[in-house]
Amino acid sequence: MKFNWKPPFPFKRNHVLILKLVLPILLLGIAFRFLFAGSGDVPAILEAPLTERMAAPTILETPSIEKKEVPAISETPLSKKSEDFEEPETPEDENQKPLEGKCDYFVGEWIPNPSGPVYNNESCPHIEAHQNCMKNGRPDTEYLYWRWKPRDCELSKFDPQRFLEMMRDKTWALIGDSISRNHVQSLLCMLSTVEVAVHIYHDEGYKNRKWRFPSYNFTISVVWSPFLAEAAIFEDYNGVSTSEVQLHLDKLDKKWTSEFHQMDYVIISSGKWFVKSALYYEHNKVLGCHSCPKKNYTELGIEFAYRRSLRSALNFILASKHKGMIFMRTSTPDHFENGTWSDGGTCDQRAPIKEGEIELKELTKILRVVELEEFKKAEVKASQNGINLKLLDLTQLSLLRPDGHPGPYREFQPFANDKNAKVQKDCLHWCLPGPIDLWNDVIMEMVLNG
């Protein structure tokens, strides 16, 4: 049987008609296939950032990993985005600052800063000799190349030009002990990169001083008041006392209260001096003492006296109707090891440390508890009274910098004649330039957001 393979109509004569009928149908089918095939995957690709798409398979392939294990690998960008994938309602963007008020500037770590400080010991005329570590011969310089990085946000570098513009016709005062003086010198040095301040006042002992930036009519003062309360102190340059401090717990120091209302920005601090032997007065009568075994007085202790003095100072501020900004700075730790200031303590660390690698000393813990409790009480009243009171909590970030102190280099070339010479070590104050400069980064951020 012969198979008839010919089409039912003549092909050559009708091929144009076939093309006209078949091709549109074919093209339409192809278009629909491409349009709808896999269309459910498109929104997922468009809505998710690239890094989240990369992270997603990791989560899906290892469902047994608990979230508490994530921090162990949180240094990699991929693992940070894995956390985002698990909790999309609170995504973390490393390049985006949190909303105002959401960042804790005081929790973080010290990270390398290759650019180093904005000034040096030769460019700044305000550094006192015992903080001039570079001039005094400190051989290492690594302590100069770190900056503070809060955990949840970026912290802008201190901008001296912008700061001076903001402070035009304003006054600043730092009230406290020698750490406040150390801090004033740091601030002056950073601002001196724009304009060198003119020294316009000092008392006989150069403990109370004032500077002015003429082009900005801006004034900075340091007010020596280590207890914030009225006190008679009998101590020499090296911290050796000839008698107990006579501290009046019911009287604030007029050196700062008399000028307080004229100050636009104020930083108050205290704490360290309460460790010294002292007689405590109230209504001009001895109430008790601290560390006075040869006296027949009740031992009241550091916490009692510090709380009374700090509370009195904060109550004065709360009742002041002050319209500026007031910071209460927490105590900063020393880093003496193998002793103290008076018995050969040292600080030989040469790099920052990580959180958890060191604990606060017992004294600093006592002071800190008082500070945080008293500030919390005052903060509520400050809000009610319209007082702009802020906590400047520099304790932890300072704790992580045991490398930033002068140590033996509080004196000029201490080992020039004898490399084994026994010299006084300073593990309390800060080299200039040094870690204390980064305090100003935090302060400027708080002023801008205040």
Short mmCIF file of C-alpha atoms in Angstrom, two decimals:
data_model
loop_
_atom_site.label_atom_id
_atom_site.label_comp_id
_atom_site.label_asym_id
_atom_site.label_seq_id
_atom_site.Cartn_x
_atom_site.Cartn_y
_atom_site.Cartn_z
CA MET A 1 0.00 0.00 0.00
CA LYS A 2 1.39 3.35 -1.01
CA PHE A 3 1.57 6.04 1.72
CA ASN A 4 0.22 9.38 0.59
CA TRP A 5 2.40 12.04 2.27
CA LYS A 6 1.13 15.07 0.29
CA PRO A 7 -0.72 17.79 2.17
CA PRO A 8 -4.43 18.21 1.59
CA PHE A 9 -3.73 21.47 -0.22
CA PRO A 10 -0.99 22.55 -2.57
CA PHE A 11 1.93 23.84 -0.30
CA LYS A 12 3.75 26.05 -2.79
CA ARG A 13 0.67 27.93 -3.69
CA ASN A 14 -0.58 28.50 -0.11
CA HIS A 15 2.60 28.89 2.00
CA VAL A 16 2.00 32.58 2.57
CA LEU A 17 -1.45 31.87 3.96
CA ILE A 18 0.01 29.23 6.36
CA LEU A 19 2.58 31.64 7.71
CA LYS A 20 -0.03 34.28 8.30
CA LEU A 21 -2.15 31.85 10.32
CA VAL A 22 0.55 29.93 12.28
CA LEU A 23 3.17 32.54 13.20
CA PRO A 24 0.92 34.86 15.26
CA ILE A 25 -0.34 31.89 17.26
CA LEU A 26 3.21 30.66 17.84
CA LEU A 27 4.53 34.05 18.95
CA LEU A 28 1.61 34.62 21.29
CA GLY A 29 2.23 31.28 22.98
CA ILE A 30 5.91 32.03 23.49
CA ALA A 31 5.13 35.42 24.99
CA PHE A 32 2.70 33.95 27.52
CA ARG A 33 5.23 31.27 28.46
CA PHE A 34 7.94 33.80 29.28
CA LEU A 35 5.54 36.12 31.07
CA PHE A 36 4.13 33.63 33.56
CA ALA A 37 6.84 31.00 33.96
CA GLY A 38 8.52 31.58 37.40
CA SER A 39 6.76 34.90 37.93
CA GLY A 40 6.35 34.10 41.64
CA ASP A 41 10.16 34.46 42.20
CA VAL A 42 10.43 38.02 40.91
CA PRO A 43 9.11 39.97 43.93
CA ALA A 44 11.44 38.09 46.30
CA ILE A 45 14.45 39.08 44.20
CA LEU A 46 13.44 42.71 43.83
CA GLU A 47 12.47 43.30 47.46
CA ALA A 48 15.48 41.78 49.21
CA PRO A 49 18.92 43.46 49.20
CA LEU A 50 21.76 41.44 47.71
CA THR A 51 23.39 40.66 51.05
CA GLU A 52 20.12 39.40 52.50
CA ARG A 53 19.61 37.12 49.52
CA MET A 54 23.07 35.72 50.13
CA ALA A 55 22.41 35.23 53.81
CA ALA A 56 19.04 33.50 53.46
CA PRO A 57 20.37 30.08 52.36
CA THR A 58 22.65 29.99 55.43
CA ILE A 59 19.69 30.35 57.75
CA LEU A 60 17.63 27.80 55.91
CA GLU A 61 20.39 25.21 55.72
CA THR A 62 21.28 25.45 59.43
CA PRO A 63 18.00 25.79 61.31
CA SER A 64 19.45 24.28 64.47
CA ILE A 65 21.79 27.25 65.12
CA GLU A 66 20.47 29.31 68.01
CA LYS A 67 20.56 33.08 67.80
CA LYS A 68 22.91 33.36 70.82
CA GLU A 69 25.68 31.83 68.66
CA VAL A 70 25.53 34.62 66.08
CA PRO A 71 27.77 37.12 67.96
CA ALA A 72 30.67 34.68 67.70
CA ILE A 73 30.80 35.35 63.95
CA SER A 74 29.28 38.81 63.92
CA GLU A 75 32.42 40.40 62.54
CA THR A 76 31.58 39.26 59.00
CA PRO A 77 29.10 41.27 56.90
CA LEU A 78 27.25 38.09 55.94
CA SER A 79 26.52 37.06 59.51
CA LYS A 80 25.33 40.55 60.40
CA LYS A 81 22.83 40.36 57.58
CA SER A 82 21.80 36.89 58.77
CA GLU A 83 20.53 38.51 61.94
CA ASP A 84 18.58 40.96 59.78
CA PHE A 85 16.95 38.07 57.95
CA GLU A 86 15.83 36.47 61.20
CA GLU A 87 14.42 39.74 62.53
CA PRO A 88 13.37 41.83 59.53
CA GLU A 89 11.38 44.20 61.70
CA THR A 90 14.62 45.67 63.16
CA PRO A 91 17.14 45.67 60.30
CA GLU A 92 20.68 46.87 60.94
CA ASP A 93 22.37 49.09 58.40
CA GLU A 94 26.02 49.73 59.24
CA ASN A 95 26.07 52.92 57.18
CA GLN A 96 22.94 54.39 58.73
CA LYS A 97 22.79 56.09 62.14
CA PRO A 98 19.91 55.04 64.38
CA LEU A 99 17.14 57.52 64.98
CA GLU A 100 17.97 60.35 67.34
CA GLY A 101 18.14 59.20 70.93
CA LYS A 102 18.57 55.54 70.01
CA CYS A 103 22.36 55.36 70.20
CA ASP A 104 24.27 54.77 73.40
CA TYR A 105 27.48 56.70 72.84
CA PHE A 106 29.10 55.14 75.90
CA VAL A 107 29.04 51.47 74.90
CA GLY A 108 31.42 50.34 72.17
CA GLU A 109 35.08 49.68 71.46
CA TRP A 110 38.30 51.39 70.47
CA ILE A 111 39.20 50.83 66.82
CA PRO A 112 42.30 51.80 64.81
CA ASN A 113 42.50 55.40 63.65
CA PRO A 114 45.38 55.71 61.17
CA SER A 115 44.95 59.48 60.84
CA GLY A 116 45.90 60.00 64.50
CA PRO A 117 45.31 63.15 66.59
CA VAL A 118 44.56 66.57 65.08
CA TYR A 119 47.31 68.25 67.12
CA ASN A 120 50.64 67.38 68.70
CA ASN A 121 52.70 68.54 71.66
CA GLU A 122 54.42 71.19 69.54
CA SER A 123 51.30 72.64 67.90
CA CYS A 124 49.36 73.11 71.15
CA PRO A 125 50.57 75.62 73.76
CA HIS A 126 48.07 74.51 76.42
CA ILE A 127 49.59 71.15 77.49
CA GLU A 128 50.93 71.10 81.02
CA ALA A 129 54.34 69.51 81.48
CA HIS A 130 53.15 66.41 83.35
CA GLN A 131 50.72 65.45 80.53
CA ASN A 132 53.20 66.11 77.71
CA CYS A 133 54.14 62.47 77.28
CA MET A 134 55.77 62.95 73.87
CA LYS A 135 58.06 65.76 75.03
CA ASN A 136 58.86 63.87 78.24
CA GLY A 137 60.23 60.98 76.21
CA ARG A 138 57.53 58.32 76.02
CA PRO A 139 59.01 56.05 73.33
CA ASP A 140 55.84 54.41 71.95
CA THR A 141 53.20 56.21 69.88
CA GLU A 142 50.59 53.50 69.25
CA TYR A 143 48.30 54.99 71.91
CA LEU A 144 47.72 57.96 69.58
CA TYR A 145 46.09 55.95 66.81
CA TRP A 146 42.71 54.82 68.15
CA ARG A 147 39.22 56.24 68.13
CA TRP A 148 36.03 55.43 70.01
CA LYS A 149 33.35 53.56 68.07
CA PRO A 150 29.92 53.23 69.76
CA ARG A 151 28.34 49.83 69.26
CA ASP A 152 25.16 50.99 67.50
CA CYS A 153 26.17 54.03 65.48
CA GLU A 154 28.96 56.03 63.94
CA LEU A 155 30.47 58.85 65.99
CA SER A 156 31.55 61.87 63.99
CA LYS A 157 34.98 63.31 64.65
CA PHE A 158 35.14 66.49 66.68
CA ASP A 159 34.92 69.46 64.33
CA PRO A 160 36.71 72.41 65.97
CA GLN A 161 35.56 74.94 63.38
CA ARG A 162 31.92 73.94 63.72
CA PHE A 163 32.19 73.80 67.51
CA LEU A 164 33.54 77.35 67.70
CA GLU A 165 30.81 78.60 65.39
CA MET A 166 28.17 76.95 67.59
CA MET A 167 29.72 78.47 70.71
CA ARG A 168 29.91 82.03 69.47
CA ASP A 169 29.15 84.39 72.40
CA LYS A 170 28.86 81.39 74.76
CA THR A 171 30.68 80.23 77.89
CA TRP A 172 31.81 76.77 78.96
CA ALA A 173 32.92 75.74 82.43
CA LEU A 174 34.37 72.43 83.57
CA ILE A 175 34.01 72.06 87.32
CA GLY A 176 35.86 69.40 89.27
CA ASP A 177 39.35 68.11 89.97
CA SER A 178 42.55 67.67 87.96
CA ILE A 179 40.81 65.40 85.44
CA SER A 180 38.59 68.34 84.55
CA ARG A 181 41.72 70.45 84.10
CA ASN A 182 43.18 67.69 81.93
CA HIS A 183 39.99 67.70 79.86
CA VAL A 184 40.02 71.50 79.42
CA GLN A 185 43.56 71.30 78.06
CA SER A 186 42.43 68.65 75.58
CA LEU A 187 39.52 70.79 74.39
CA LEU A 188 41.74 73.87 74.08
CA CYS A 189 44.31 71.92 72.06
CA MET A 190 41.70 70.67 69.58
CA LEU A 191 40.19 74.14 69.19
CA SER A 192 43.65 75.68 68.79
CA THR A 193 43.83 74.11 65.32
CA VAL A 194 41.41 76.89 64.34
CA GLU A 195 42.33 79.67 66.76
CA VAL A 196 44.65 79.78 69.75
CA ALA A 197 42.85 80.85 72.90
CA VAL A 198 44.01 83.81 74.95
CA HIS A 199 44.63 83.15 78.64
CA ILE A 200 42.64 85.84 80.45
CA TYR A 201 42.53 84.72 84.11
CA HIS A 202 44.19 82.51 86.70
CA ASP A 203 44.21 82.37 90.47
CA GLU A 204 47.36 82.30 92.55
CA GLY A 205 47.84 78.55 92.21
CA TYR A 206 46.73 78.37 88.55
CA LYS A 207 43.98 75.92 89.51
CA ASN A 208 41.15 78.20 88.40
CA ARG A 209 41.73 79.51 84.90
CA LYS A 210 39.90 81.08 81.99
CA TRP A 211 40.56 81.35 78.24
CA ARG A 212 38.89 83.30 75.46
CA PHE A 213 38.69 82.81 71.71
CA PRO A 214 38.56 86.43 70.51
CA SER A 215 37.13 85.80 67.04
CA TYR A 216 34.17 83.97 68.52
CA ASN A 217 33.76 85.72 71.87
CA PHE A 218 33.81 82.22 73.34
CA THR A 219 35.12 81.55 76.86
CA ILE A 220 36.22 78.32 78.52
CA SER A 221 36.89 78.06 82.25
CA VAL A 222 38.17 75.38 84.56
CA VAL A 223 36.95 75.65 88.16
CA TRP A 224 38.91 73.71 90.75
CA SER A 225 36.35 72.12 93.07
CA PRO A 226 37.23 68.44 93.63
CA PHE A 227 34.44 67.86 96.15
CA LEU A 228 31.90 70.33 94.69
CA ALA A 229 31.39 71.19 98.36
CA GLU A 230 33.39 73.61 100.48
CA ALA A 231 36.65 72.02 101.61
CA ALA A 232 39.97 72.91 103.18
CA ILE A 233 42.73 70.83 101.56
CA PHE A 234 46.30 70.34 102.80
CA GLU A 235 48.16 68.61 99.99
CA ASP A 236 51.27 69.16 97.87
CA TYR A 237 52.00 68.63 94.16
CA ASN A 238 52.66 64.90 94.62
CA GLY A 239 49.45 64.28 96.55
CA VAL A 240 51.03 64.11 100.00
CA SER A 241 48.72 65.47 102.70
CA THR A 242 49.80 67.05 105.99
CA SER A 243 46.31 66.89 107.52
CA GLU A 244 42.84 65.52 106.89
CA VAL A 245 40.58 67.34 104.44
CA GLN A 246 37.97 69.43 106.22
CA LEU A 247 34.84 68.88 104.14
CA HIS A 248 31.58 70.74 104.77
CA LEU A 249 28.84 68.50 103.43
CA ASP A 250 26.13 71.13 103.84
CA LYS A 251 27.95 73.93 101.98
CA LEU A 252 28.60 74.02 98.24
CA ASP A 253 31.81 75.54 96.93
CA LYS A 254 31.12 79.17 96.04
CA LYS A 255 33.87 79.12 93.42
CA TRP A 256 31.40 77.46 91.07
CA THR A 257 27.99 78.33 92.49
CA SER A 258 28.71 82.08 92.31
CA GLU A 259 29.32 81.89 88.55
CA PHE A 260 26.98 79.07 87.64
CA HIS A 261 24.18 81.24 86.24
CA GLN A 262 26.57 82.97 83.86
CA MET A 263 27.64 79.68 82.22
CA ASP A 264 25.91 78.39 79.10
CA TYR A 265 27.46 74.90 79.18
CA VAL A 266 28.68 73.18 82.33
CA ILE A 267 30.37 69.85 83.05
CA ILE A 268 30.47 68.92 86.74
CA SER A 269 32.39 65.95 88.08
CA SER A 270 33.80 64.68 91.32
CA GLY A 271 34.58 61.44 93.11
CA LYS A 272 38.27 60.60 93.34
CA TRP A 273 39.08 62.95 96.18
CA PHE A 274 36.61 61.27 98.51
CA VAL A 275 39.11 58.48 99.08
CA LYS A 276 41.32 60.86 101.05
CA SER A 277 41.33 61.09 104.83
CA ALA A 278 38.72 63.66 105.75
CA LEU A 279 36.70 65.14 108.56
CA TYR A 280 33.06 65.68 107.62
CA TYR A 281 31.35 68.82 108.89
CA GLU A 282 27.72 69.83 109.09
CA HIS A 283 26.61 73.13 110.63
CA ASN A 284 30.30 73.73 111.34
CA LYS A 285 30.48 70.72 113.65
CA VAL A 286 32.25 67.44 112.98
CA LEU A 287 29.71 64.85 111.89
CA GLY A 288 32.17 62.01 111.36
CA CYS A 289 35.11 61.15 109.17
CA HIS A 290 36.74 58.83 106.68
CA SER A 291 40.05 57.11 107.36
CA CYS A 292 40.89 58.92 110.60
CA PRO A 293 41.93 56.15 113.03
CA LYS A 294 43.69 58.57 115.36
CA LYS A 295 40.54 60.64 115.79
CA ASN A 296 37.66 59.72 118.01
CA TYR A 297 35.04 60.19 115.30
CA THR A 298 32.50 57.91 113.64
CA GLU A 299 33.72 56.39 110.38
CA LEU A 300 31.07 57.43 107.83
CA GLY A 301 32.88 56.35 104.69
CA ILE A 302 33.27 57.46 101.08
CA GLU A 303 29.77 56.58 99.87
CA PHE A 304 28.06 58.61 102.59
CA ALA A 305 30.06 61.77 101.92
CA TYR A 306 29.99 61.53 98.12
CA ARG A 307 26.24 61.01 98.03
CA ARG A 308 25.64 63.99 100.29
CA SER A 309 27.90 66.30 98.26
CA LEU A 310 26.66 65.18 94.85
CA ARG A 311 23.01 65.34 95.86
CA SER A 312 23.50 68.84 97.23
CA ALA A 313 25.13 69.95 93.96
CA LEU A 314 22.38 68.42 91.84
CA ASN A 315 19.65 69.98 94.01
CA PHE A 316 21.29 73.36 93.51
CA ILE A 317 21.25 72.81 89.75
CA LEU A 318 17.63 71.65 89.76
CA ALA A 319 16.52 74.81 91.57
CA SER A 320 18.63 77.13 89.42
CA LYS A 321 16.29 77.70 86.46
CA HIS A 322 19.41 77.37 84.31
CA LYS A 323 18.63 77.60 80.58
CA GLY A 324 21.83 76.10 79.19
CA MET A 325 23.11 72.53 79.05
CA ILE A 326 24.57 70.77 82.08
CA PHE A 327 26.54 67.52 81.98
CA MET A 328 27.28 65.35 84.99
CA ARG A 329 30.42 63.38 84.14
CA THR A 330 30.93 60.05 85.83
CA SER A 331 34.21 59.14 87.52
CA THR A 332 36.99 57.93 85.28
CA PRO A 333 39.06 54.97 86.46
CA ASP A 334 42.77 54.85 87.13
CA HIS A 335 44.85 51.94 85.86
CA PHE A 336 47.38 51.44 88.65
CA GLU A 337 48.67 47.88 88.89
CA ASN A 338 50.84 46.35 91.59
CA GLY A 339 50.21 49.30 93.85
CA THR A 340 48.70 52.77 93.96
CA TRP A 341 49.79 56.36 93.36
CA SER A 342 51.70 56.51 96.63
CA ASP A 343 53.31 53.06 96.73
CA GLY A 344 54.78 52.29 93.34
CA GLY A 345 51.76 51.42 91.20
CA THR A 346 52.44 51.07 87.47
CA CYS A 347 50.56 51.10 84.17
CA ASP A 348 52.58 49.38 81.46
CA GLN A 349 49.82 48.45 78.98
CA ARG A 350 50.51 49.65 75.44
CA ALA A 351 47.19 49.04 73.68
CA PRO A 352 43.45 49.36 74.37
CA ILE A 353 41.62 46.37 75.77
CA LYS A 354 38.24 44.85 75.02
CA GLU A 355 35.11 45.01 77.10
CA GLY A 356 35.11 42.24 79.69
CA GLU A 357 38.90 42.01 79.94
CA ILE A 358 39.08 44.32 82.95
CA GLU A 359 36.82 45.19 85.87
CA LEU A 360 36.28 48.45 87.66
CA LYS A 361 38.12 48.74 90.93
CA GLU A 362 36.07 48.70 94.09
CA LEU A 363 36.39 52.44 94.68
CA THR A 364 35.17 53.30 91.18
CA LYS A 365 32.25 50.89 91.60
CA ILE A 366 31.22 52.68 94.80
CA LEU A 367 31.44 56.09 93.16
CA ARG A 368 29.59 54.89 90.08
CA VAL A 369 26.65 53.48 92.02
CA VAL A 370 26.23 56.82 93.79
CA GLU A 371 26.50 58.77 90.53
CA LEU A 372 23.97 56.72 88.60
CA GLU A 373 21.47 56.59 91.45
CA GLU A 374 21.65 60.31 92.19
CA PHE A 375 21.52 61.26 88.53
CA LYS A 376 18.46 59.08 87.95
CA LYS A 377 16.60 60.89 90.73
CA ALA A 378 17.74 64.30 89.49
CA GLU A 379 16.86 63.54 85.88
CA VAL A 380 13.17 63.21 86.69
CA LYS A 381 13.08 66.55 88.49
CA ALA A 382 15.20 68.20 85.80
CA SER A 383 12.63 67.28 83.18
CA GLN A 384 9.85 68.71 85.35
CA ASN A 385 11.81 71.92 86.02
CA GLY A 386 12.93 72.50 82.44
CA ILE A 387 16.61 71.88 83.26
CA ASN A 388 18.69 70.37 80.43
CA LEU A 389 20.69 67.85 82.49
CA LYS A 390 22.62 65.08 80.76
CA LEU A 391 24.70 62.14 81.92
CA LEU A 392 28.21 62.09 80.48
CA ASP A 393 29.08 58.48 81.26
CA LEU A 394 32.74 58.21 80.29
CA THR A 395 33.64 55.50 82.80
CA GLN A 396 33.55 52.44 80.55
CA LEU A 397 35.22 53.88 77.46
CA SER A 398 38.00 55.26 79.69
CA LEU A 399 38.38 51.92 81.46
CA LEU A 400 39.36 50.32 78.15
CA ARG A 401 42.37 52.64 77.69
CA PRO A 402 45.04 51.62 80.22
CA ASP A 403 47.63 52.63 77.63
CA GLY A 404 46.74 56.32 77.65
CA HIS A 405 48.38 57.52 80.88
CA PRO A 406 51.73 59.28 81.33
CA GLY A 407 53.06 56.58 83.67
CA PRO A 408 56.67 57.52 84.42
CA TYR A 409 56.60 60.17 81.67
CA ARG A 410 54.89 62.74 83.87
CA GLU A 411 58.45 63.99 84.33
CA PHE A 412 60.89 65.07 81.62
CA GLN A 413 63.14 62.23 80.42
CA PRO A 414 62.81 60.19 83.65
CA PHE A 415 65.30 57.52 82.57
CA ALA A 416 67.88 59.74 80.88
CA ASN A 417 70.49 59.19 83.58
CA ASP A 418 69.37 55.83 84.96
CA LYS A 419 67.19 53.39 83.03
CA ASN A 420 66.22 51.72 86.31
CA ALA A 421 65.38 54.94 88.13
CA LYS A 422 62.43 54.81 90.54
CA VAL A 423 60.04 57.57 89.55
CA GLN A 424 56.46 58.54 90.37
CA LYS A 425 54.01 56.93 87.94
CA ASP A 426 50.82 58.68 86.84
CA CYS A 427 48.16 56.14 85.88
CA LEU A 428 45.26 58.50 86.53
CA HIS A 429 45.63 61.49 84.21
CA TRP A 430 45.87 61.29 80.42
CA CYS A 431 48.58 62.00 77.90
CA LEU A 432 47.96 64.92 75.53
CA PRO A 433 47.30 64.15 72.80
CA GLY A 434 45.66 60.93 73.93
CA PRO A 435 42.39 59.09 74.65
CA ILE A 436 40.88 62.02 76.52
CA ASP A 437 40.63 63.90 73.19
CA LEU A 438 37.95 61.45 72.08
CA TRP A 439 35.74 62.57 74.95
CA ASN A 440 35.15 65.69 72.89
CA ASP A 441 33.76 63.63 70.01
CA VAL A 442 31.07 62.32 72.35
CA ILE A 443 30.34 65.74 73.84
CA MET A 444 29.94 67.40 70.46
CA GLU A 445 27.50 64.68 69.37
CA MET A 446 25.46 65.20 72.54
CA VAL A 447 25.44 68.98 72.04
CA LEU A 448 24.28 68.58 68.44
CA ASN A 449 21.48 66.22 69.48
CA GLY A 450 20.63 68.15 72.61
#
